[in-house]
């Protein structure tokens, strides 16, 4: 068995190996030499902020966004043409600077009554993308709260070397942003390699990060309810095979124990139906011998370990998707997708190697993009697709995760809809269109926000030994 950590120094995708599914996902997304975030991703920059007050309504905003998206990618193609560019956007970029200002106001209003002036405002951001959120937060605090700005330290933890370089260049691009240099530290490392104890109060931003944390796959015997863990085999030709074994590794086993202790409500679970009904279904001639897979956020549990161990006085601000469209089959299952010729292509498994080749008689650019082409949703031919060409993103069950976080860290939390959080902290007048519609509030309806509540640094204890 190999692990994602053991594959970090490899320049080529591995063959003739076995690994747990979470290691396959971690390797596919974050390997420094061929991982999706290391080599493939480009984050959309719309240019000047949108003047929402002059836009007629949401359909016009969507049209303008599409035009800027096309212009942005045209400019990239003029320098470096690519059919397989992985381009995606974030609310930080779409609603710049207003989204970042809402986060900044939340941070300042929670920091001042609790820690000012006795402690610095220390902000950690994990996975900072283009660096836009960092700059928007610092600009806002500098302009409206200069006394707090003097005590502000912003630290980015970025696993991608290319994105860390981009963030540094963003910081140095103008006189305004260069003024923040003494307040910023960009740390190019994985949060899971963190080994420095931080005794000071701090805020930890994890915005659209949980969805790309690696998960394990668990399937259950419907009769005995025994869990089995998913493993990936890569053969000598680079083809993938998934199989399940009844021996759970310590990380997956611990997650199931922690969840069992932390969560009292009935879970969305492959075994949620009655045992009698499962027994009846198992006797069907077409019934499988295992349930559908359940994808469990083991890497997220390990992130909570890092927070509890090294950042005991942290307050977490996390935002992510509680539901996603076009997920693959299973409970808490991910979306697995790539982009080809500016079109999003979903697939039905995270284990995709090469599905067909350009030598196939059915292959042509015209056939590939035709609605009648049988491989429309698998148009991967000229990519020779392996690990690193696919985004693998999971929904977050905030009810479960909230309970696990509380149990592991001993801290109280609040969970809010994206809309409610922004209505409380954003200047929503700035993003209102002439029709009265407000994209900042109506977009990202499938996202939630979880925050550590003020006035509670820790309740003590936690499930560290479970």
XYZ file of C-alpha atoms in Angstrom:
466
model
C 0.000 0.000 0.000
C 1.231 3.478 -0.858
C 0.014 6.809 0.493
C -0.403 10.276 -0.996
C 2.428 11.493 1.244
C 4.705 8.788 -0.143
C 3.887 9.827 -3.724
C 4.644 13.542 -3.317
C 8.132 13.284 -4.783
C 7.028 11.258 -7.806
C 6.986 13.087 -11.123
C 4.989 10.375 -12.882
C 1.616 8.922 -11.993
C 2.056 5.627 -10.142
C 1.440 2.171 -11.603
C 1.326 -1.301 -10.036
C 0.304 0.080 -6.639
C -2.565 -0.059 -4.163
C -3.826 2.821 -2.054
C -6.861 3.813 -0.037
C -9.386 5.899 -1.960
C -8.639 8.955 0.200
C -4.969 8.705 -0.788
C -5.947 8.377 -4.454
C -8.085 11.533 -4.170
C -5.393 13.436 -2.262
C -2.770 12.419 -4.806
C -5.026 13.342 -7.735
C -5.805 16.794 -6.363
C -2.623 17.855 -4.587
C 0.421 15.972 -5.890
C 3.035 18.708 -6.545
C 3.964 17.305 -9.957
C 0.668 16.247 -11.544
C -2.107 17.190 -9.106
C -5.180 19.099 -10.210
C -4.553 22.134 -7.998
C -0.809 22.089 -8.581
C -0.861 22.029 -12.379
C -4.315 22.471 -13.904
C -6.349 25.104 -12.102
C -6.788 28.705 -13.209
C -8.995 30.955 -11.050
C -11.233 33.360 -12.931
C -10.509 37.058 -12.469
C -13.376 39.230 -13.782
C -11.284 42.402 -13.933
C -12.887 45.525 -12.500
C -15.568 44.922 -9.851
C -19.117 44.724 -11.161
C -21.207 47.873 -10.707
C -24.268 46.012 -9.473
C -26.340 49.162 -8.921
C -26.204 49.918 -12.646
C -27.083 46.356 -13.750
C -30.757 45.852 -14.639
C -31.327 42.448 -13.007
C -29.806 39.046 -12.365
C -30.156 37.806 -15.982
C -28.162 40.817 -17.146
C -25.520 40.123 -14.494
C -25.317 36.532 -15.702
C -24.883 37.787 -19.283
C -22.143 40.230 -18.295
C -20.413 37.520 -16.296
C -20.463 35.224 -19.324
C -18.933 37.945 -21.487
C -16.137 38.531 -18.994
C -15.567 34.793 -18.662
C -15.140 34.518 -22.445
C -12.862 37.551 -22.626
C -10.730 36.224 -19.767
C -10.268 32.827 -21.390
C -9.674 34.398 -24.818
C -6.807 36.369 -23.296
C -5.352 33.177 -21.826
C -5.671 31.335 -25.134
C -3.897 34.184 -26.932
C -0.809 33.462 -24.828
C -1.145 29.724 -24.234
C -3.968 27.888 -26.050
C -5.465 24.959 -24.144
C -8.517 22.768 -24.680
C -8.163 21.322 -21.187
C -7.870 24.461 -19.080
C -9.514 23.980 -15.671
C -11.087 27.372 -14.999
C -13.306 28.044 -12.008
C -14.620 30.954 -9.997
C -15.292 31.846 -6.377
C -17.696 34.259 -4.643
C -14.638 36.268 -3.599
C -13.881 37.044 -7.250
C -17.466 37.483 -8.464
C -18.444 39.857 -5.674
C -15.147 41.654 -5.149
C -14.621 43.544 -2.891
C -17.965 43.194 -1.101
C -17.666 39.525 -0.172
C -14.239 40.044 1.375
C -15.466 43.148 3.187
C -18.251 41.114 4.810
C -15.686 38.620 6.122
C -13.504 41.507 7.315
C -16.359 43.139 9.210
C -17.220 39.815 10.858
C -13.587 39.394 11.951
C -13.224 42.920 13.334
C -16.560 42.926 15.167
C -15.691 39.630 16.839
C -12.071 40.557 17.539
C -12.583 43.965 19.158
C -14.732 42.978 22.166
C -12.744 39.805 22.840
C -9.057 40.525 22.221
C -8.360 44.155 21.330
C -6.003 45.732 22.351
C -4.347 42.930 24.289
C -3.814 40.540 21.362
C -3.090 40.973 17.685
C -5.744 40.177 15.094
C -4.137 37.056 13.610
C -5.891 35.669 10.537
C -4.993 32.383 8.850
C -6.434 31.675 5.412
C -6.141 28.168 4.036
C -6.101 27.968 0.241
C -6.101 31.655 -0.740
C -6.557 31.277 -4.507
C -5.569 34.482 -6.311
C -5.026 36.289 -3.006
C -8.085 38.469 -3.600
C -9.808 37.764 -0.279
C -6.606 38.555 1.608
C -6.270 41.937 -0.117
C -9.961 42.825 0.227
C -9.895 42.061 3.960
C -6.695 44.029 4.571
C -7.867 46.999 2.470
C -11.117 47.172 4.416
C -9.509 46.941 7.853
C -6.832 49.501 6.919
C -9.373 52.000 5.590
C -12.090 51.691 8.260
C -10.266 50.384 11.346
C -6.701 51.774 11.220
C -6.021 51.010 14.881
C -7.001 47.383 14.358
C -4.989 47.272 11.134
C -1.824 48.079 13.085
C -2.412 44.887 15.072
C -3.385 42.718 12.067
C -1.296 39.808 10.831
C -2.532 37.810 7.835
C -0.997 34.380 7.234
C -1.807 32.311 4.141
C -1.317 28.545 4.267
C -1.101 27.445 0.621
C -0.279 23.917 -0.540
C 0.180 24.910 -4.202
C 3.539 26.445 -5.093
C 2.092 28.091 -8.206
C -0.763 29.698 -6.245
C 1.633 30.802 -3.493
C 3.714 32.571 -6.157
C 0.576 34.144 -7.605
C -0.469 35.416 -4.180
C 2.964 36.973 -3.693
C 2.769 38.711 -7.064
C -0.718 39.996 -6.229
C 0.646 41.415 -3.002
C 3.359 43.286 -4.932
C 1.289 44.430 -7.908
C 0.420 47.971 -6.779
C 1.329 50.613 -4.267
C -1.912 49.939 -2.392
C -1.374 46.206 -1.990
C 2.367 46.613 -1.384
C 1.433 48.586 1.702
C 0.231 45.310 3.241
C 3.563 43.528 2.874
C 4.574 43.894 6.514
C 1.240 42.413 7.589
C 1.320 39.297 5.381
C 3.114 35.951 5.492
C 2.564 33.357 2.757
C 3.415 29.854 3.963
C 3.777 27.343 1.123
C 2.932 24.061 2.816
C 0.062 21.714 3.478
C -1.948 22.363 6.603
C -1.551 18.646 7.316
C 2.211 19.143 7.650
C 1.722 21.834 10.290
C 3.807 21.264 13.438
C 4.094 24.728 15.033
C 2.160 25.458 18.204
C 0.252 28.779 18.031
C -0.715 29.848 21.562
C -2.319 33.172 20.538
C -5.987 33.736 19.709
C -6.493 33.612 15.946
C -9.117 33.319 13.240
C -8.951 30.495 10.713
C -10.608 31.012 7.322
C -11.542 27.874 5.371
C -13.726 29.105 2.510
C -14.606 26.484 -0.112
C -11.856 24.221 1.204
C -13.734 21.337 2.827
C -15.200 20.253 -0.510
C -11.772 19.244 -1.834
C -10.635 17.374 1.268
C -10.088 13.692 0.565
C -12.750 11.230 1.710
C -12.784 7.501 2.326
C -15.348 5.243 0.710
C -17.232 2.829 2.967
C -19.733 0.214 1.868
C -21.696 -2.029 4.207
C -22.870 -5.592 4.208
C -26.665 -5.026 4.212
C -27.269 -8.089 6.386
C -24.450 -8.011 8.947
C -23.952 -4.198 8.734
C -20.182 -4.753 8.635
C -18.317 -1.772 7.084
C -15.795 -2.333 4.300
C -13.255 0.256 3.134
C -12.514 1.195 -0.475
C -9.064 0.635 -1.970
C -7.790 1.501 -5.443
C -5.537 -0.786 -7.480
C -3.590 0.745 -10.386
C -2.253 -1.884 -12.768
C 0.845 -1.793 -14.976
C -1.140 -0.076 -17.738
C -2.422 2.684 -15.459
C -5.975 1.318 -15.310
C -7.924 1.655 -12.061
C -9.820 -1.001 -10.099
C -11.742 -0.435 -6.882
C -12.300 -3.120 -4.268
C -13.460 -3.256 -0.656
C -11.990 -5.034 2.355
C -13.465 -5.578 5.835
C -10.295 -4.321 7.546
C -10.679 -0.609 8.204
C -7.560 1.483 8.602
C -7.243 3.420 11.921
C -8.311 6.761 10.407
C -11.576 5.510 8.907
C -12.313 3.423 11.992
C -11.765 6.434 14.242
C -14.045 8.630 12.144
C -16.909 6.176 12.504
C -16.365 6.052 16.289
C -16.218 9.845 16.604
C -19.326 10.283 14.487
C -21.178 7.679 16.517
C -20.348 9.495 19.772
C -20.845 13.046 18.469
C -24.061 12.712 16.457
C -27.389 11.840 18.017
C -29.802 12.429 15.126
C -30.492 9.782 12.469
C -27.921 10.099 9.700
C -28.261 9.962 5.956
C -26.705 6.529 5.793
C -26.695 3.468 3.503
C -28.144 1.435 6.399
C -30.927 3.900 7.225
C -33.679 1.505 6.112
C -34.852 -1.270 8.433
C -32.868 -4.492 8.637
C -35.969 -6.443 7.572
C -36.251 -4.441 4.350
C -32.541 -4.854 3.662
C -32.829 -8.614 4.169
C -35.736 -8.773 1.733
C -33.886 -6.725 -0.881
C -30.726 -8.779 -0.465
C -32.630 -11.882 -1.639
C -33.512 -10.229 -4.917
C -31.688 -11.930 -7.827
C -30.284 -8.583 -8.961
C -29.341 -7.233 -5.540
C -25.718 -6.337 -4.879
C -23.886 -7.859 -1.962
C -22.936 -4.430 -0.581
C -24.715 -1.102 -0.082
C -23.997 1.957 -2.164
C -20.797 3.688 -1.007
C -20.802 6.251 1.741
C -18.058 8.882 1.453
C -16.795 9.906 4.883
C -14.712 13.106 5.437
C -11.708 11.559 7.160
C -9.343 14.315 6.021
C -11.653 16.938 7.527
C -11.507 15.091 10.840
C -7.702 15.278 10.648
C -7.964 19.019 9.969
C -9.950 19.401 13.193
C -7.130 17.498 14.914
C -4.667 20.112 13.620
C -6.831 22.964 14.893
C -7.265 21.389 18.317
C -3.583 20.476 18.709
C -1.758 23.469 17.229
C -4.337 26.296 17.275
C -6.153 25.770 20.593
C -7.473 29.371 20.726
C -8.640 29.504 17.121
C -12.037 30.573 15.880
C -13.067 28.923 12.643
C -14.896 30.628 9.766
C -15.797 27.973 7.176
C -18.047 28.135 4.145
C -18.851 25.365 1.693
C -21.548 23.574 -0.262
C -24.100 21.556 1.690
C -25.445 20.058 -1.555
C -24.155 19.653 -5.096
C -25.772 18.765 -8.436
C -24.614 15.905 -10.672
C -22.983 13.883 -7.921
C -21.926 10.307 -8.550
C -23.807 7.433 -6.924
C -23.572 7.119 -3.151
C -24.187 8.888 0.162
C -22.334 12.196 0.531
C -20.962 11.421 -2.926
C -18.790 13.882 -4.875
C -19.061 15.645 -8.165
C -16.256 14.471 -10.452
C -15.747 16.760 -13.419
C -13.295 18.281 -15.844
C -13.412 20.984 -18.518
C -12.818 20.377 -22.190
C -13.047 23.099 -24.835
C -14.691 25.404 -22.271
C -17.405 22.909 -21.397
C -17.861 21.212 -18.031
C -17.809 17.420 -18.319
C -19.161 15.396 -15.350
C -18.252 11.721 -15.006
C -19.623 8.931 -12.852
C -16.537 7.861 -10.866
C -13.391 9.395 -9.377
C -11.415 6.546 -10.981
C -10.986 7.711 -14.571
C -7.996 6.785 -16.670
C -8.325 6.830 -20.465
C -11.796 5.933 -21.715
C -11.086 5.855 -25.438
C -8.385 7.096 -27.750
C -8.242 9.336 -30.816
C -7.668 6.244 -32.933
C -11.212 5.044 -32.227
C -13.266 5.120 -35.415
C -16.034 7.037 -33.618
C -13.723 9.837 -32.583
C -13.682 13.303 -34.106
C -14.007 16.815 -32.727
C -17.410 17.085 -34.391
C -18.667 13.777 -32.979
C -17.216 14.519 -29.579
C -19.237 17.706 -29.199
C -22.401 16.350 -30.780
C -25.338 15.777 -28.375
C -25.839 12.364 -29.940
C -22.273 11.243 -29.324
C -22.456 8.335 -26.828
C -19.464 9.556 -24.859
C -20.648 13.161 -24.478
C -20.285 13.051 -20.713
C -16.962 11.255 -21.021
C -15.233 13.345 -23.669
C -11.739 12.723 -22.462
C -10.086 11.327 -25.536
C -7.306 13.710 -26.399
C -6.575 14.440 -22.771
C -5.221 10.931 -22.066
C -6.811 11.542 -18.678
C -5.259 10.318 -15.448
C -4.941 11.708 -11.923
C -4.859 15.481 -11.889
C -7.262 16.330 -14.716
C -10.424 16.089 -12.611
C -11.880 18.192 -9.863
C -13.317 15.961 -7.117
C -15.528 17.952 -4.771
C -17.799 16.751 -1.991
C -20.840 18.260 -0.291
C -20.478 18.997 3.412
C -23.084 17.728 5.851
C -22.878 20.683 8.223
C -25.080 19.060 10.856
C -22.694 16.121 11.163
C -19.537 18.194 10.787
C -20.756 20.767 13.305
C -21.272 18.045 15.910
C -17.904 16.429 15.176
C -16.089 19.776 15.372
C -17.745 20.570 18.707
C -16.895 17.146 20.097
C -13.265 17.259 18.959
C -12.410 20.867 19.861
C -14.747 21.561 22.783
C -15.985 24.747 21.096
C -19.500 25.990 20.361
C -20.448 26.893 16.824
C -23.161 28.427 14.711
C -24.271 27.266 11.246
C -25.997 29.703 8.889
C -27.148 29.799 5.326
C -24.839 31.697 2.997
C -27.624 34.246 2.498
C -28.253 34.832 6.219
C -24.562 35.248 7.006
C -24.056 37.809 4.240
C -27.271 39.652 5.038
C -25.881 40.136 8.551
C -22.328 41.185 7.653
C -22.290 42.547 4.082
C -23.335 45.965 2.840
C -25.962 44.370 0.655
C -26.930 47.697 -0.913
C -23.679 47.537 -2.905
C -24.697 44.332 -4.706
C -28.343 45.160 -5.398
C -29.411 45.474 -9.047
C -31.878 48.070 -10.324
C -34.680 45.484 -10.171
C -34.044 44.931 -6.458
C -32.528 41.474 -7.024
C -29.306 40.822 -5.162
C -26.950 38.178 -6.603
C -24.763 38.217 -3.492
C -27.726 36.850 -1.523
C -29.396 34.652 -4.135
C -26.355 32.943 -5.645
C -24.735 30.106 -3.708
C -28.031 28.985 -2.209
C -26.480 25.550 -1.749
C -23.753 26.899 0.572
C -23.598 27.234 4.360
C -21.308 29.011 6.803
C -20.033 27.600 10.110
C -18.325 29.801 12.696
C -16.877 29.295 16.142
C -18.938 31.387 18.539
C -17.326 34.228 20.492
C -16.936 34.038 24.231
C -15.931 30.370 24.126
C -12.291 29.601 23.457
C -12.731 25.994 24.517
C -14.969 23.899 26.645
C -12.033 21.600 27.323
C -11.612 17.964 26.506
C -12.584 16.758 23.073
C -12.521 13.352 21.452
C -8.788 13.269 20.842
C -8.440 9.749 22.203
C -11.494 8.195 20.552
